[in-house]
mmCIF file of C-alpha atoms and ligand atoms in Angstrom:
data_model
loop_
_atom_site.group_PDB
_atom_site.id
_atom_site.type_symbol
_atom_site.label_atom_id
_atom_site.label_comp_id
_atom_site.label_asym_id
_atom_site.label_seq_id
_atom_site.Cartn_x
_atom_site.Cartn_y
_atom_site.Cartn_z
ATOM 1 C CA UNK A 5 15.183 100.051 -98.749
ATOM 2 C CA UNK A 6 18.438 99.305 -96.979
ATOM 3 C CA UNK A 7 21.077 101.784 -98.111
ATOM 4 C CA UNK A 8 24.312 100.064 -97.056
ATOM 5 C CA UNK A 9 26.415 101.178 -100.041
ATOM 6 C CA UNK A 10 25.446 104.234 -102.063
ATOM 7 C CA UNK A 11 25.389 104.123 -105.835
ATOM 8 C CA UNK A 12 24.224 106.233 -108.755
ATOM 9 C CA UNK A 13 21.836 105.297 -111.542
ATOM 10 C CA UNK A 14 21.453 106.339 -115.163
ATOM 11 C CA UNK A 15 19.131 105.077 -117.869
ATOM 12 C CA UNK A 16 20.252 104.844 -121.449
ATOM 13 C CA UNK A 17 18.350 103.281 -124.368
ATOM 14 C CA UNK A 18 16.434 100.830 -122.242
ATOM 15 C CA UNK A 19 19.388 99.893 -120.020
ATOM 16 C CA UNK A 20 19.838 100.981 -116.422
ATOM 17 C CA UNK A 21 23.424 101.375 -115.307
ATOM 18 C CA UNK A 22 23.870 101.455 -111.557
ATOM 19 C CA UNK A 23 27.071 101.642 -109.612
ATOM 20 C CA UNK A 24 29.769 103.459 -107.815
ATOM 21 C CA UNK A 25 33.514 103.433 -108.181
ATOM 22 C CA UNK A 26 36.281 105.262 -106.415
ATOM 23 C CA UNK A 27 39.910 104.118 -106.350
ATOM 24 C CA UNK A 28 40.864 102.233 -103.179
ATOM 25 C CA UNK A 29 37.268 102.575 -101.935
ATOM 26 C CA UNK A 30 35.020 100.330 -104.003
ATOM 27 C CA UNK A 31 33.953 99.463 -107.520
ATOM 28 C CA UNK A 32 30.631 97.841 -108.199
ATOM 29 C CA UNK A 33 28.345 98.157 -111.227
ATOM 30 C CA UNK A 34 25.342 96.358 -112.581
ATOM 31 C CA UNK A 35 22.902 96.444 -115.481
ATOM 32 C CA UNK A 36 19.680 94.824 -114.243
ATOM 33 C CA UNK A 37 18.188 94.372 -117.735
ATOM 34 C CA UNK A 38 21.258 92.342 -118.775
ATOM 35 C CA UNK A 39 21.121 90.433 -115.454
ATOM 36 C CA UNK A 40 24.831 91.006 -114.853
ATOM 37 C CA UNK A 41 27.248 93.111 -112.889
ATOM 38 C CA UNK A 42 30.896 94.091 -112.897
ATOM 39 C CA UNK A 43 33.142 93.897 -109.839
ATOM 40 C CA UNK A 44 32.250 93.163 -106.253
ATOM 41 C CA UNK A 45 34.191 95.786 -104.329
ATOM 42 C CA UNK A 46 30.959 96.537 -102.508
ATOM 43 C CA UNK A 47 27.496 95.109 -102.729
ATOM 44 C CA UNK A 48 24.556 97.450 -102.302
ATOM 45 C CA UNK A 49 21.738 95.427 -100.739
ATOM 46 C CA UNK A 50 19.480 95.956 -103.746
ATOM 47 C CA UNK A 51 22.067 94.433 -106.132
ATOM 48 C CA UNK A 52 21.774 90.893 -104.750
ATOM 49 C CA UNK A 53 19.055 89.901 -107.244
ATOM 50 C CA UNK A 54 21.625 90.072 -110.056
ATOM 51 C CA UNK A 55 23.032 86.548 -110.360
ATOM 52 C CA UNK A 56 25.960 86.843 -112.791
ATOM 53 C CA UNK A 57 29.092 88.877 -112.106
ATOM 54 C CA UNK A 58 32.331 89.631 -113.895
ATOM 55 C CA UNK A 59 35.282 90.478 -111.661
ATOM 56 C CA UNK A 60 37.993 92.434 -113.477
ATOM 57 C CA UNK A 61 40.805 91.777 -111.004
ATOM 58 C CA UNK A 62 41.385 90.922 -107.387
ATOM 59 C CA UNK A 63 42.384 94.224 -105.812
ATOM 60 C CA UNK A 64 40.234 94.504 -102.700
ATOM 61 C CA UNK A 65 38.295 97.527 -103.913
ATOM 62 C CA UNK A 66 36.977 95.235 -106.683
ATOM 63 C CA UNK A 67 36.463 91.913 -104.893
ATOM 64 C CA UNK A 68 36.087 92.439 -101.128
ATOM 65 C CA UNK A 69 32.293 92.010 -101.093
ATOM 66 C CA UNK A 70 32.291 88.672 -102.933
ATOM 67 C CA UNK A 71 31.743 86.477 -99.816
ATOM 68 C CA UNK A 72 29.073 88.818 -98.457
ATOM 69 C CA UNK A 73 27.208 88.752 -101.750
ATOM 70 C CA UNK A 74 27.306 84.938 -101.981
ATOM 71 C CA UNK A 75 26.109 84.636 -98.370
ATOM 72 C CA UNK A 76 23.199 87.018 -98.941
ATOM 73 C CA UNK A 77 21.971 85.060 -101.953
ATOM 74 C CA UNK A 78 22.041 81.848 -99.917
ATOM 75 C CA UNK A 79 20.280 83.478 -96.980
ATOM 76 C CA UNK A 80 17.557 84.841 -99.280
ATOM 77 C CA UNK A 81 17.170 81.387 -100.912
ATOM 78 C CA UNK A 82 18.266 82.644 -104.335
ATOM 79 C CA UNK A 83 20.160 80.408 -106.788
ATOM 80 C CA UNK A 84 23.930 80.239 -106.277
ATOM 81 C CA UNK A 85 25.470 83.042 -108.356
ATOM 82 C CA UNK A 86 27.881 82.593 -111.243
ATOM 83 C CA UNK A 87 31.030 84.683 -110.829
ATOM 84 C CA UNK A 88 33.562 85.012 -113.640
ATOM 85 C CA UNK A 89 37.026 86.057 -112.528
ATOM 86 C CA UNK A 90 40.638 85.975 -113.779
ATOM 87 C CA UNK A 91 41.540 82.293 -113.922
ATOM 88 C CA UNK A 92 44.577 82.557 -111.642
ATOM 89 C CA UNK A 93 42.259 83.722 -108.840
ATOM 90 C CA UNK A 94 39.712 80.890 -108.876
ATOM 91 C CA UNK A 95 41.498 78.481 -106.499
ATOM 92 C CA UNK A 96 42.456 81.222 -104.082
ATOM 93 C CA UNK A 97 38.937 82.639 -103.927
ATOM 94 C CA UNK A 98 37.509 79.109 -103.456
ATOM 95 C CA UNK A 99 39.900 78.596 -100.499
ATOM 96 C CA UNK A 100 38.977 81.990 -99.112
ATOM 97 C CA UNK A 101 35.268 81.096 -99.230
ATOM 98 C CA UNK A 102 36.011 77.870 -97.328
ATOM 99 C CA UNK A 103 37.797 79.858 -94.637
ATOM 100 C CA UNK A 104 34.879 82.278 -94.404
ATOM 101 C CA UNK A 105 32.545 79.304 -94.050
ATOM 102 C CA UNK A 106 34.577 78.203 -91.018
ATOM 103 C CA UNK A 107 34.282 81.666 -89.482
ATOM 104 C CA UNK A 108 30.648 82.329 -90.391
ATOM 105 C CA UNK A 109 29.408 78.688 -90.106
ATOM 106 C CA UNK A 110 27.361 79.284 -93.255
ATOM 107 C CA UNK A 111 27.782 77.681 -96.664
ATOM 108 C CA UNK A 112 28.845 79.926 -99.523
ATOM 109 C CA UNK A 113 27.441 78.246 -102.651
ATOM 110 C CA UNK A 114 28.504 79.790 -105.941
ATOM 111 C CA UNK A 115 30.025 78.872 -109.253
ATOM 112 C CA UNK A 116 33.456 80.427 -109.757
ATOM 113 C CA UNK A 117 34.444 80.417 -113.422
ATOM 114 C CA UNK A 118 37.978 81.289 -114.484
ATOM 115 C CA UNK A 119 38.221 83.450 -117.556
ATOM 116 C CA UNK A 120 40.988 84.904 -119.701
ATOM 117 C CA UNK A 121 41.546 87.297 -122.613
ATOM 118 C CA UNK A 122 39.974 85.979 -125.814
ATOM 119 C CA UNK A 123 37.174 84.088 -124.056
ATOM 120 C CA UNK A 124 33.634 84.403 -125.264
ATOM 121 C CA UNK A 125 30.867 83.719 -122.763
ATOM 122 C CA UNK A 126 27.326 83.001 -123.948
ATOM 123 C CA UNK A 127 24.853 84.533 -121.543
ATOM 124 C CA UNK A 128 21.696 83.973 -123.574
ATOM 125 C CA UNK A 129 20.469 83.852 -127.145
ATOM 126 C CA UNK A 130 20.681 87.624 -127.241
ATOM 127 C CA UNK A 131 23.854 88.351 -125.302
ATOM 128 C CA UNK A 132 27.517 87.343 -125.371
ATOM 129 C CA UNK A 133 30.394 88.679 -123.290
ATOM 130 C CA UNK A 134 33.923 88.913 -124.675
ATOM 131 C CA UNK A 135 36.970 89.183 -122.447
ATOM 132 C CA UNK A 136 40.064 91.294 -123.156
ATOM 133 C CA UNK A 137 43.377 91.910 -121.442
ATOM 134 C CA UNK A 138 43.829 95.201 -119.673
ATOM 135 C CA UNK A 139 47.075 96.610 -118.289
ATOM 136 C CA UNK A 140 47.236 96.954 -114.529
ATOM 137 C CA UNK A 141 49.602 96.095 -111.671
ATOM 138 C CA UNK A 142 48.048 92.617 -111.373
ATOM 139 C CA UNK A 143 46.340 90.461 -114.050
ATOM 140 C CA UNK A 144 43.169 92.278 -115.000
ATOM 141 C CA UNK A 145 40.355 91.863 -117.524
ATOM 142 C CA UNK A 146 37.967 94.049 -119.475
ATOM 143 C CA UNK A 147 34.527 92.914 -120.633
ATOM 144 C CA UNK A 148 32.263 93.792 -123.556
ATOM 145 C CA UNK A 149 28.609 92.762 -123.630
ATOM 146 C CA UNK A 150 27.348 92.228 -127.173
ATOM 147 C CA UNK A 151 23.768 92.087 -128.321
ATOM 148 C CA UNK A 152 23.354 89.613 -131.150
ATOM 149 C CA UNK A 153 20.589 89.165 -133.662
ATOM 150 C CA UNK A 154 19.929 86.794 -136.546
ATOM 151 C CA UNK A 155 19.607 88.725 -139.792
ATOM 152 C CA UNK A 156 18.613 87.523 -143.236
ATOM 153 C CA UNK A 157 21.711 86.899 -145.373
ATOM 154 C CA UNK A 158 22.217 89.447 -148.138
ATOM 155 C CA UNK A 159 21.575 86.905 -150.912
ATOM 156 C CA UNK A 160 18.049 86.229 -149.592
ATOM 157 C CA UNK A 161 17.006 89.820 -149.124
ATOM 158 C CA UNK A 162 14.120 90.805 -151.396
ATOM 159 C CA UNK A 163 13.091 87.158 -151.826
ATOM 160 C CA UNK A 164 9.375 86.450 -151.191
ATOM 161 C CA UNK A 165 8.585 85.175 -147.689
ATOM 162 C CA UNK A 166 7.235 81.776 -148.775
ATOM 163 C CA UNK A 167 10.438 81.003 -150.709
ATOM 164 C CA UNK A 168 12.562 81.866 -147.687
ATOM 165 C CA UNK A 169 10.336 79.643 -145.573
ATOM 166 C CA UNK A 170 10.762 76.764 -148.042
ATOM 167 C CA UNK A 171 14.536 77.190 -148.004
ATOM 168 C CA UNK A 172 14.555 77.224 -144.231
ATOM 169 C CA UNK A 173 12.384 74.087 -144.064
ATOM 170 C CA UNK A 174 14.781 72.416 -146.497
ATOM 171 C CA UNK A 175 17.583 73.054 -144.020
ATOM 172 C CA UNK A 176 19.270 76.130 -145.522
ATOM 173 C CA UNK A 177 20.612 78.581 -142.973
ATOM 174 C CA UNK A 178 19.160 81.805 -144.342
ATOM 175 C CA UNK A 179 20.384 84.034 -141.527
ATOM 176 C CA UNK A 180 23.705 85.148 -140.113
ATOM 177 C CA UNK A 181 24.574 86.639 -136.762
ATOM 178 C CA UNK A 182 25.098 90.371 -136.297
ATOM 179 C CA UNK A 183 26.574 91.777 -133.113
ATOM 180 C CA UNK A 184 26.538 95.155 -131.504
ATOM 181 C CA UNK A 185 28.550 96.100 -128.382
ATOM 182 C CA UNK A 186 26.065 97.499 -125.863
ATOM 183 C CA UNK A 187 28.130 97.878 -122.689
ATOM 184 C CA UNK A 188 31.901 97.820 -122.189
ATOM 185 C CA UNK A 189 33.616 97.694 -118.807
ATOM 186 C CA UNK A 190 37.313 98.510 -118.626
ATOM 187 C CA UNK A 191 37.987 97.906 -114.928
ATOM 188 C CA UNK A 192 41.380 99.195 -113.765
ATOM 189 C CA UNK A 193 43.816 99.745 -116.597
ATOM 190 C CA UNK A 194 46.108 102.036 -118.470
ATOM 191 C CA UNK A 195 44.718 103.343 -121.770
ATOM 192 C CA UNK A 196 46.332 100.313 -123.420
ATOM 193 C CA UNK A 197 43.337 98.339 -122.131
ATOM 194 C CA UNK A 198 41.135 100.489 -124.385
ATOM 195 C CA UNK A 199 43.512 100.418 -127.357
ATOM 196 C CA UNK A 200 43.771 96.596 -127.222
ATOM 197 C CA UNK A 201 40.010 96.195 -127.492
ATOM 198 C CA UNK A 202 38.540 98.496 -130.181
ATOM 199 C CA UNK A 203 34.987 97.460 -129.154
ATOM 200 C CA UNK A 204 35.540 99.507 -125.976
ATOM 201 C CA UNK A 205 35.515 102.641 -128.148
ATOM 202 C CA UNK A 206 32.454 101.436 -130.101
ATOM 203 C CA UNK A 207 30.158 100.227 -127.320
ATOM 204 C CA UNK A 208 26.987 102.179 -126.757
ATOM 205 C CA UNK A 209 27.949 102.626 -123.098
ATOM 206 C CA UNK A 210 31.562 102.590 -121.893
ATOM 207 C CA UNK A 211 32.327 102.405 -118.185
ATOM 208 C CA UNK A 212 35.936 103.402 -117.711
ATOM 209 C CA UNK A 213 38.369 104.599 -115.128
ATOM 210 C CA UNK A 214 40.160 107.927 -115.047
ATOM 211 C CA UNK A 215 41.987 107.592 -111.758
ATOM 212 C CA UNK A 216 44.231 110.658 -112.106
ATOM 213 C CA UNK A 217 43.272 114.086 -113.436
ATOM 214 C CA UNK A 218 45.827 116.585 -112.148
ATOM 215 C CA UNK A 219 49.079 117.538 -113.877
ATOM 216 C CA UNK A 220 50.705 117.191 -110.436
ATOM 217 C CA UNK A 221 50.420 113.448 -111.094
ATOM 218 C CA UNK A 222 52.597 112.773 -114.120
ATOM 219 C CA UNK A 223 50.923 110.657 -116.845
ATOM 220 C CA UNK A 224 54.088 108.494 -117.262
ATOM 221 C CA UNK A 225 54.037 107.659 -113.572
ATOM 222 C CA UNK A 226 50.308 106.977 -113.595
ATOM 223 C CA UNK A 227 50.886 104.474 -116.400
ATOM 224 C CA UNK A 228 53.356 102.617 -114.164
ATOM 225 C CA UNK A 229 50.619 102.364 -111.529
ATOM 226 C CA UNK A 230 48.391 100.744 -114.170
ATOM 227 C CA UNK A 231 45.869 103.561 -114.378
ATOM 228 C CA UNK A 232 44.531 106.183 -116.795
ATOM 229 C CA UNK A 233 45.413 109.853 -116.575
ATOM 230 C CA UNK A 234 43.102 112.518 -117.978
ATOM 231 C CA UNK A 235 45.869 113.349 -120.499
ATOM 232 C CA UNK A 236 45.517 109.820 -121.967
ATOM 233 C CA UNK A 237 41.820 110.478 -122.614
ATOM 234 C CA UNK A 238 42.542 113.854 -124.217
ATOM 235 C CA UNK A 239 45.077 112.171 -126.528
ATOM 236 C CA UNK A 240 42.388 109.669 -127.619
ATOM 237 C CA UNK A 241 39.425 112.034 -127.717
ATOM 238 C CA UNK A 242 38.651 111.307 -131.400
ATOM 239 C CA UNK A 243 38.502 107.575 -130.842
ATOM 240 C CA UNK A 244 35.513 107.468 -128.497
ATOM 241 C CA UNK A 245 32.446 106.626 -130.613
ATOM 242 C CA UNK A 246 30.325 105.712 -127.568
ATOM 243 C CA UNK A 247 26.907 107.283 -126.927
ATOM 244 C CA UNK A 248 27.701 107.475 -123.243
ATOM 245 C CA UNK A 249 31.012 107.350 -121.378
ATOM 246 C CA UNK A 250 30.861 106.957 -117.618
ATOM 247 C CA UNK A 251 34.195 107.978 -116.109
ATOM 248 C CA UNK A 252 34.815 106.789 -112.573
ATOM 249 C CA UNK A 253 37.410 105.364 -110.147
ATOM 250 C CA UNK A 254 38.846 108.823 -109.421
ATOM 251 C CA UNK A 255 41.567 108.930 -106.828
ATOM 252 C CA UNK A 256 40.495 109.997 -103.337
ATOM 253 C CA UNK A 257 43.271 112.603 -103.518
ATOM 254 C CA UNK A 258 40.803 114.814 -105.429
ATOM 255 C CA UNK A 259 37.602 116.604 -104.437
ATOM 256 C CA UNK A 260 34.572 116.435 -106.717
ATOM 257 C CA UNK A 261 34.829 120.098 -107.647
ATOM 258 C CA UNK A 262 38.495 119.741 -108.543
ATOM 259 C CA UNK A 263 37.823 116.712 -110.769
ATOM 260 C CA UNK A 264 34.995 118.497 -112.565
ATOM 261 C CA UNK A 265 36.955 121.671 -113.229
ATOM 262 C CA UNK A 266 40.102 119.863 -114.432
ATOM 263 C CA UNK A 267 38.153 117.567 -116.785
ATOM 264 C CA UNK A 268 35.994 120.404 -118.153
ATOM 265 C CA UNK A 269 39.100 122.456 -118.812
ATOM 266 C CA UNK A 270 40.881 119.588 -120.601
ATOM 267 C CA UNK A 271 37.812 118.450 -122.543
ATOM 268 C CA UNK A 272 35.595 121.466 -123.183
ATOM 269 C CA UNK A 273 32.272 120.169 -124.462
ATOM 270 C CA UNK A 274 32.851 116.954 -122.477
ATOM 271 C CA UNK A 275 33.168 114.872 -125.678
ATOM 272 C CA UNK A 276 29.936 116.340 -127.065
ATOM 273 C CA UNK A 277 28.288 115.889 -123.660
ATOM 274 C CA UNK A 278 28.714 112.122 -123.908
ATOM 275 C CA UNK A 279 31.200 112.078 -121.037
ATOM 276 C CA UNK A 280 29.748 111.870 -117.544
ATOM 277 C CA UNK A 281 31.800 112.089 -114.399
ATOM 278 C CA UNK A 282 30.531 109.441 -112.034
ATOM 279 C CA UNK A 283 31.118 110.621 -108.470
HETATM 280 ZN ZN1 ZN B 326 40.609 99.892 -108.299
HETATM 281 ZN ZN1 ZN B 327 43.214 97.775 -109.199
#
């Protein structure tokens, strides 16, 4: 296997989360079972089979590998990918791809879809993605992937099966949709990006940034940079209902050991061992 961009992997309740994220270096995540990924700051060779991507914002550490990814899919004769990105960026990225085509002399077929807070994107019968606003230095989006199921409406529960079948055949809608947030991706944001989208706190898996962890970097200042400080997480510790919280996008100012010791000191118990430092 070609190992051009390292990443880590974790399995949780039938989903594999793969990725790597470090501020100003790269952010790139995917969930193969959901056939989607978040951000294209880098593109590990093995990720190219995933055909749908959600780009949170257009800082280079989140978007720089977009042309490379599109080119690889074409070269490997895969379908053109579908890439959702903040709507203001669509025209610029399309122009950029044209310029790369001039340099590379290779077509870059893909579908660029602009998206904005409040949008709901149907991926399949089972999965929907909702889009929320986050707070960063440039327009930036967060995404929640929901699993949906049809459930029998309360008034039909306990009714014999043949009666329900008759009702259904007569055109009565006996079911309603239930949704459960399976994966949430914050991208780059202050903690306001979490607060604005309560599903982020409820999702089974939350992928979030904690860019700054040291008290040498003042939380108020970090907020101005559009990022989360460890102190913001401590202040919200009771709100996280997630089974698994993957914290990433740490600043390169810190060493791994330093990040681990500062977080463990601030959050002893690591949110009941649900918090994992992704480095
Ligand atoms: Zn970033
Ligand atoms: Zn950013």
